[in-house]
XYZ file of C-alpha atoms in Angstrom:
475
model
C 15.084 0.543 12.888
C 18.628 1.775 12.289
C 19.683 3.875 9.301
C 21.614 1.007 7.611
C 18.597 -1.294 7.918
C 16.325 1.329 6.361
C 18.799 1.882 3.519
C 19.095 -1.863 2.925
C 15.327 -2.271 2.582
C 14.922 0.361 -0.170
C 16.325 -1.753 -3.059
C 14.254 -4.794 -2.055
C 11.112 -2.684 -2.245
C 12.117 -1.352 -5.661
C 12.843 -4.875 -6.935
C 9.147 -5.647 -6.614
C 8.275 -2.812 -8.994
C 8.726 -4.832 -12.265
C 6.061 -7.312 -11.166
C 3.804 -4.360 -10.425
C 4.482 -3.006 -13.910
C 3.555 -6.368 -15.458
C 0.354 -6.358 -13.445
C -0.294 -2.811 -14.656
C 0.114 -3.921 -18.281
C -2.305 -6.812 -17.784
C -4.873 -4.593 -16.059
C -4.487 -1.859 -18.673
C -4.983 -4.441 -21.428
C -8.208 -5.545 -19.766
C -9.391 -1.961 -19.373
C -8.574 -1.100 -23.002
C -10.267 -4.270 -24.242
C -13.363 -3.432 -22.212
C -13.299 0.113 -23.550
C -12.944 -1.190 -27.107
C -15.948 -3.503 -26.665
C -18.089 -0.726 -25.214
C -17.062 1.724 -27.946
C -17.657 -0.897 -30.657
C -21.130 -1.666 -29.326
C -22.033 2.018 -29.083
C -20.748 2.793 -32.601
C -22.465 -0.283 -34.040
C -25.792 0.671 -32.480
C -25.368 4.235 -33.720
C -24.568 2.971 -37.238
C -27.583 0.660 -37.245
C -29.881 3.424 -36.007
C -28.532 5.836 -38.634
C -28.753 3.339 -41.521
C -32.246 2.136 -40.611
C -33.417 5.690 -39.986
C -32.079 6.807 -43.340
C -33.920 3.922 -45.045
C -37.099 4.854 -43.140
C -36.897 8.474 -44.223
C -36.203 7.506 -47.835
C -39.124 5.098 -47.988
C -41.633 7.363 -46.229
C -40.629 10.398 -48.335
C -40.887 8.405 -51.555
C -44.308 6.940 -50.705
C -45.645 10.296 -49.499
C -44.521 12.018 -52.688
C -46.136 9.289 -54.774
C -49.486 8.732 -53.001
C -50.424 11.839 -51.012
C -51.649 13.846 -54.077
C -54.176 11.081 -54.820
C -55.285 9.973 -51.370
C -55.147 13.158 -49.232
C -58.038 15.355 -50.285
C -59.986 17.990 -48.442
C -57.792 17.679 -45.358
C -58.524 13.944 -44.943
C -57.428 10.551 -46.259
C -59.798 9.310 -48.919
C -60.705 5.648 -48.539
C -60.146 3.659 -51.754
C -59.146 6.803 -53.605
C -58.356 6.613 -57.268
C -54.648 6.003 -57.708
C -53.672 6.203 -61.389
C -52.054 3.185 -63.118
C -48.812 5.107 -63.549
C -48.423 5.268 -59.761
C -49.076 1.558 -59.468
C -46.499 0.863 -62.199
C -43.914 2.977 -60.419
C -44.568 1.089 -57.174
C -44.279 -2.164 -59.077
C -40.990 -0.921 -60.558
C -39.690 -0.301 -57.007
C -41.029 -3.626 -55.763
C -37.551 -5.121 -55.177
C -37.175 -2.504 -52.466
C -40.692 -1.572 -51.424
C -42.594 -4.783 -50.768
C -45.947 -3.409 -49.605
C -47.630 -0.055 -48.904
C -50.770 0.639 -46.888
C -52.479 3.914 -46.095
C -54.543 4.203 -42.882
C -57.281 6.585 -41.829
C -57.132 7.981 -38.273
C -59.774 5.524 -37.000
C -57.825 2.427 -38.107
C -59.630 1.996 -41.447
C -57.437 0.695 -44.267
C -57.758 3.457 -46.889
C -55.476 1.963 -49.548
C -53.197 -1.067 -50.026
C -50.777 -2.065 -52.757
C -51.276 -5.766 -51.938
C -54.606 -7.574 -51.418
C -56.822 -4.540 -52.177
C -59.900 -6.501 -51.103
C -59.124 -5.447 -47.547
C -59.523 -1.735 -48.336
C -62.297 -0.150 -46.277
C -62.005 -2.564 -43.374
C -61.230 -1.344 -39.885
C -58.447 -3.045 -37.919
C -57.068 -2.754 -34.381
C -54.430 -0.034 -34.136
C -51.045 -1.402 -32.962
C -48.322 0.601 -31.203
C -46.415 1.667 -34.303
C -49.561 2.783 -36.133
C -50.819 4.598 -33.017
C -47.533 6.533 -32.773
C -47.966 7.766 -36.332
C -51.734 8.449 -36.155
C -52.023 9.992 -32.694
C -48.569 11.457 -32.044
C -47.297 12.159 -35.554
C -44.096 10.138 -35.009
C -42.320 7.977 -37.566
C -41.169 4.541 -36.335
C -39.220 1.671 -37.830
C -38.513 -1.949 -36.915
C -36.850 -4.941 -38.571
C -39.358 -7.820 -38.714
C -39.057 -11.388 -39.985
C -41.154 -13.593 -42.194
C -42.689 -15.246 -39.157
C -44.510 -11.980 -38.286
C -47.278 -12.714 -40.766
C -49.831 -10.295 -39.450
C -47.435 -7.392 -39.298
C -45.621 -8.163 -42.556
C -48.608 -8.745 -44.760
C -47.793 -12.452 -44.756
C -44.672 -11.383 -46.619
C -46.554 -10.987 -49.877
C -47.209 -14.317 -51.549
C -44.346 -14.258 -54.007
C -41.582 -13.201 -51.581
C -38.821 -15.347 -50.157
C -40.118 -16.524 -46.767
C -36.654 -15.932 -45.277
C -36.676 -12.230 -46.195
C -36.401 -9.721 -43.367
C -38.404 -6.550 -43.743
C -38.092 -3.006 -42.513
C -41.507 -1.996 -41.166
C -42.044 1.788 -41.396
C -44.897 3.850 -39.970
C -44.991 7.508 -41.031
C -47.699 10.155 -40.545
C -49.666 11.638 -43.456
C -49.838 15.415 -42.906
C -52.054 18.064 -44.414
C -52.477 21.669 -43.279
C -50.146 21.099 -40.323
C -51.978 18.138 -38.798
C -51.889 14.341 -39.063
C -54.689 12.982 -41.192
C -53.536 9.386 -41.563
C -50.488 7.154 -41.688
C -48.384 5.148 -44.093
C -47.390 1.573 -43.344
C -44.526 0.605 -45.625
C -42.579 -2.662 -45.757
C -39.107 -2.396 -47.275
C -36.796 -5.270 -48.136
C -34.207 -4.954 -45.346
C -31.478 -7.047 -46.912
C -29.581 -4.085 -48.360
C -29.997 -2.148 -45.102
C -28.730 -5.044 -43.006
C -25.853 -5.610 -45.449
C -24.801 -1.968 -45.045
C -25.032 -2.345 -41.276
C -22.926 -5.531 -41.371
C -20.239 -3.897 -43.513
C -20.166 -0.881 -41.226
C -20.022 -3.128 -38.148
C -16.985 -4.971 -39.500
C -15.215 -1.725 -40.275
C -16.030 -0.344 -36.817
C -14.769 -3.428 -34.987
C -11.609 -3.666 -37.087
C -10.771 0.011 -36.649
C -11.636 -0.015 -32.944
C -9.554 -3.141 -32.334
C -6.629 -1.687 -34.301
C -6.741 1.659 -32.480
C -6.955 0.131 -29.021
C -4.285 -2.461 -29.848
C -2.013 0.348 -31.021
C -2.711 2.236 -27.800
C -1.852 -0.822 -25.702
C 1.336 -1.488 -27.679
C 2.397 2.143 -27.219
C 1.625 1.891 -23.506
C 3.559 -1.390 -23.251
C 6.577 0.169 -24.973
C 6.490 3.157 -22.631
C 6.086 0.972 -19.561
C 8.846 -1.364 -20.689
C 11.171 1.595 -21.133
C 10.170 2.918 -17.722
C 10.719 -0.548 -16.211
C 14.226 -0.765 -17.657
C 15.006 2.698 -16.389
C 13.643 1.776 -12.973
C 15.792 -1.371 -12.867
C 18.871 0.681 -13.720
C 17.983 3.170 -11.029
C 17.403 0.271 -8.605
C 20.873 -1.089 -9.294
C 22.388 2.362 -8.810
C 20.383 2.859 -5.638
C 21.491 -0.542 -4.339
C 25.110 0.404 -4.950
C 24.623 3.792 -3.319
C 22.794 2.153 -0.433
C 25.638 -0.312 0.040
C 28.154 2.536 -0.054
C 26.100 4.558 2.410
C 25.775 1.562 4.715
C 29.517 1.011 4.640
C 30.124 4.716 5.228
C 27.636 4.703 8.092
C 29.290 1.633 9.635
C 32.673 3.298 9.299
C 31.356 6.491 10.858
C 29.753 4.518 13.676
C 32.973 2.582 14.306
C 35.062 5.750 14.308
C 32.572 7.478 16.595
C 32.827 4.599 19.056
C 36.603 4.665 18.793
C 36.590 8.416 19.441
C 34.320 7.991 22.463
C 36.488 5.177 23.813
C 39.587 7.314 23.285
C 37.888 10.169 25.119
C 36.975 7.793 27.929
C 40.576 6.553 28.144
C 41.777 10.171 28.242
C 39.420 10.892 31.113
C 40.639 7.826 32.992
C 44.235 8.945 32.433
C 43.484 12.039 34.500
C 43.300 9.692 37.496
C 46.307 7.317 37.466
C 44.697 5.083 40.084
C 41.525 4.729 37.969
C 43.226 3.524 34.775
C 41.565 0.348 33.486
C 38.579 0.701 35.806
C 36.113 0.933 32.895
C 37.334 -2.348 31.388
C 36.995 -4.048 34.765
C 33.453 -2.664 35.216
C 32.594 -3.832 31.701
C 33.868 -7.361 32.338
C 31.997 -7.704 35.622
C 28.801 -6.238 34.143
C 28.860 -8.682 31.220
C 29.347 -11.627 33.581
C 26.322 -10.489 35.594
C 24.288 -9.926 32.402
C 25.034 -13.426 31.148
C 24.109 -14.841 34.551
C 20.765 -13.032 34.301
C 20.163 -14.434 30.782
C 20.258 -11.164 28.832
C 20.066 -11.378 25.045
C 22.746 -10.347 22.565
C 21.302 -6.862 21.962
C 20.990 -6.133 25.681
C 24.510 -7.432 26.324
C 25.903 -5.193 23.582
C 24.224 -2.139 25.111
C 25.446 -3.236 28.562
C 29.036 -3.543 27.292
C 29.028 0.011 25.914
C 27.226 1.388 28.963
C 29.660 -0.226 31.401
C 32.694 0.950 29.424
C 31.443 4.539 29.123
C 29.523 4.875 32.400
C 31.812 7.621 33.744
C 32.461 9.510 30.502
C 30.620 12.456 32.026
C 33.643 12.952 34.320
C 35.001 15.161 31.554
C 32.860 17.896 33.116
C 34.302 17.268 36.607
C 37.453 19.194 37.561
C 40.551 17.022 37.957
C 41.057 18.342 41.464
C 37.777 16.763 42.521
C 38.464 13.419 40.850
C 41.805 13.004 42.633
C 40.811 14.639 45.923
C 42.017 12.352 48.775
C 39.854 14.123 51.325
C 36.136 14.288 51.952
C 34.134 16.318 49.393
C 32.094 19.308 50.481
C 28.338 19.259 49.700
C 28.924 21.719 46.846
C 31.727 19.593 45.418
C 29.607 16.452 45.722
C 26.742 18.125 43.828
C 29.216 19.036 41.101
C 30.474 15.442 40.884
C 26.886 14.137 40.637
C 26.469 16.059 37.389
C 28.670 13.537 35.569
C 25.721 11.156 35.071
C 23.683 13.763 33.193
C 26.737 14.999 31.295
C 27.640 11.487 30.159
C 24.063 10.800 29.022
C 24.022 14.087 27.074
C 27.295 13.216 25.295
C 26.125 9.749 24.238
C 22.633 10.907 23.240
C 24.171 12.781 20.310
C 25.396 9.514 18.770
C 22.590 7.366 17.368
C 24.483 4.032 17.817
C 24.787 4.749 21.553
C 21.287 6.019 22.323
C 20.336 2.660 23.862
C 23.206 3.178 26.289
C 21.921 6.535 27.582
C 19.606 5.085 30.325
C 22.470 2.968 31.669
C 24.886 5.908 31.879
C 22.299 8.304 33.276
C 20.933 6.013 36.009
C 23.926 3.915 37.147
C 23.980 5.892 40.436
C 20.295 5.257 41.243
C 19.625 3.163 44.370
C 17.136 0.351 44.949
C 15.582 2.338 47.800
C 15.194 5.504 45.692
C 17.877 7.537 47.456
C 20.166 7.736 44.392
C 20.588 10.322 41.659
C 19.831 11.984 39.279
C 16.097 11.087 39.259
C 15.653 9.154 42.518
C 14.311 6.040 40.781
C 13.531 3.060 43.004
C 13.054 -0.707 42.676
C 12.084 -2.020 39.286
C 11.983 1.519 37.819
C 15.779 1.493 37.740
C 16.869 0.175 34.299
C 18.374 -3.283 34.692
C 21.533 -2.291 32.808
C 22.053 0.637 35.170
C 21.537 -1.607 38.217
C 24.113 -4.073 36.846
C 26.673 -1.307 36.238
C 26.043 0.010 39.768
C 27.061 -3.337 41.319
C 29.973 -3.810 38.914
C 31.284 -0.284 39.575
C 30.891 -0.715 43.336
C 32.881 -3.967 43.302
C 35.612 -2.457 41.080
C 35.832 0.635 43.283
C 35.914 -1.339 46.561
C 38.620 -3.752 45.377
C 40.851 -1.052 43.823
C 43.128 1.544 45.370
C 41.548 5.002 45.523
C 43.082 8.388 46.447
C 41.210 8.355 49.746
C 41.695 4.670 50.727
C 43.408 1.394 49.868
C 41.699 -1.533 48.108
C 39.344 -3.563 50.286
C 39.789 -7.253 50.925
C 37.337 -9.349 48.800
C 35.766 -10.642 52.033
C 34.941 -7.116 53.118
C 33.768 -6.173 49.608
C 31.370 -9.133 49.572
C 30.113 -8.034 52.955
C 29.445 -4.528 51.640
C 27.476 -5.913 48.674
C 25.374 -8.103 50.938
C 24.820 -5.183 53.301
C 23.576 -3.049 50.410
C 21.384 -5.783 48.904
C 17.808 -4.468 48.749
C 18.780 -0.934 49.814
C 21.545 0.366 47.570
C 21.701 -2.527 45.111
C 19.184 -4.680 43.260
C 18.818 -8.043 45.044
C 18.661 -9.945 41.755
C 21.840 -8.278 40.480
C 23.790 -8.907 43.711
C 22.710 -12.567 43.656
C 23.773 -12.903 40.020
C 27.164 -11.348 40.806
C 27.787 -13.742 43.676
C 26.828 -16.753 41.534
C 29.117 -15.570 38.722
C 31.953 -14.905 41.208
C 31.610 -18.364 42.674
C 31.329 -20.169 39.307
C 33.711 -18.107 37.148
C 36.134 -16.101 39.316
C 38.738 -15.737 36.544
C 36.137 -14.085 34.302
C 35.802 -11.359 36.919
C 39.583 -11.096 37.396
C 39.217 -12.576 40.887
C 41.646 -14.995 42.467
C 40.867 -18.630 41.546
C 38.890 -20.451 44.220
C 41.267 -22.555 46.393
C 40.324 -25.732 48.173
C 37.468 -25.410 50.682
C 38.532 -24.018 54.027
C 41.652 -22.218 52.716
C 40.022 -18.857 52.119
C 37.395 -17.096 54.156
C 36.300 -15.048 51.066
C 35.667 -18.121 48.923
C 34.024 -19.850 51.866
C 31.708 -16.890 52.144
C 30.835 -16.964 48.421
C 30.092 -20.689 48.453
C 28.159 -20.620 51.716
C 26.214 -17.436 50.951
C 22.530 -17.363 51.993
C 19.964 -19.308 49.988
C 18.949 -16.322 47.925
C 22.358 -16.377 46.187
C 21.453 -19.599 44.393
C 17.732 -18.959 44.035
C 16.801 -20.125 40.491
C 14.093 -17.469 40.289
C 15.618 -14.223 41.630
C 13.705 -10.942 41.584
C 13.876 -9.415 38.103
C 13.790 -5.822 36.911
C 10.870 -4.720 34.815
C 12.925 -2.095 32.961
C 15.041 -2.875 29.897
C 18.793 -2.217 30.003
């Protein structure tokens, strides 16, 4: 991906950020709401446990202070002990709160009861709450309803059947050990009312705090979103400016390279315009072979700049009318590598480098600089090789005059499959026969008037083969 394309994609990615911020606000609202629910439940349970526990401690302490002096004697609970009338009156005075009191001996015998005293002295099964107090010395509490007749003393005959009770079991201690247990039933309406009031306060405060947190977060995110949109607009403008600057730089770089190429051609008066001719022929061949727009663009630049490496070749060698020595020929061969090195420094022309570097490779592998053969030769380089050969053969050179088109065609056919790619030679001949003006050739006269045109039109079958051999390499 080119630099302008990468720059152009940055703002589009940033434009998606606001939707991400909205999603973040929605998710954060869900998380905060979940956190508020969890915190509210935890605080409500803690409040209930604290309020009920406080009521349990108050009731068990009060009953122990009132009854233990009369029922705990000699390190044991006395069954049906004598409780003075004043104690009974005080219990009766507290009856709106304390509904019923029972005192149990360790073996499950009812030692004393404030309600239905006829049961005193009987032994009953020990339930879990009573066992915790008798055997483990632990106080327990539980909210029970009027339907729990056995556990709630049948709610005491005169009580409202809808009343909910707080059932309390507390150990009776003497000399550091448990000698019995209290079973106390307390009217739970005031306890539950306190819990309800506390629950409302907790939920209101929790909801308000978490709503305030979310509003603060939304304000911060909204401010950040606005800032991000402003930065996106600025970045889009900067990206557009950078893209334009990059395009300008690329255009000027190409212009500079083309100017350098024209300067190099000017060193050889007979070679002026050769690059444009090679470019035109190469594009005609490329279109004949069905190359795409991107490949044709690379081919156009490669054909135009194929000999730019001649800047490293002394002028005396370029215009030498005689035969080159082996040392001079090796020096001239360096122009392919030099041209590739020059163009490799310019990112817009990096696709052209294989064409420039390998346009002197041969189909049989006897070319330079890497000795590539067959389909390993890039197709663009193979096209430029044929185009350059035709332009060179049909132009005046310091060491010879321009060849007749008939002879030039003969040379191409002679080199087909050895020096040149068969598919490229066939494509050239088809293009020359169909569109001679496009290749700056003489228009085709009537049949029989020109041996060159006759030869193009009556070329072997492979010239018009609809499925010629193709290169595997990209241009």
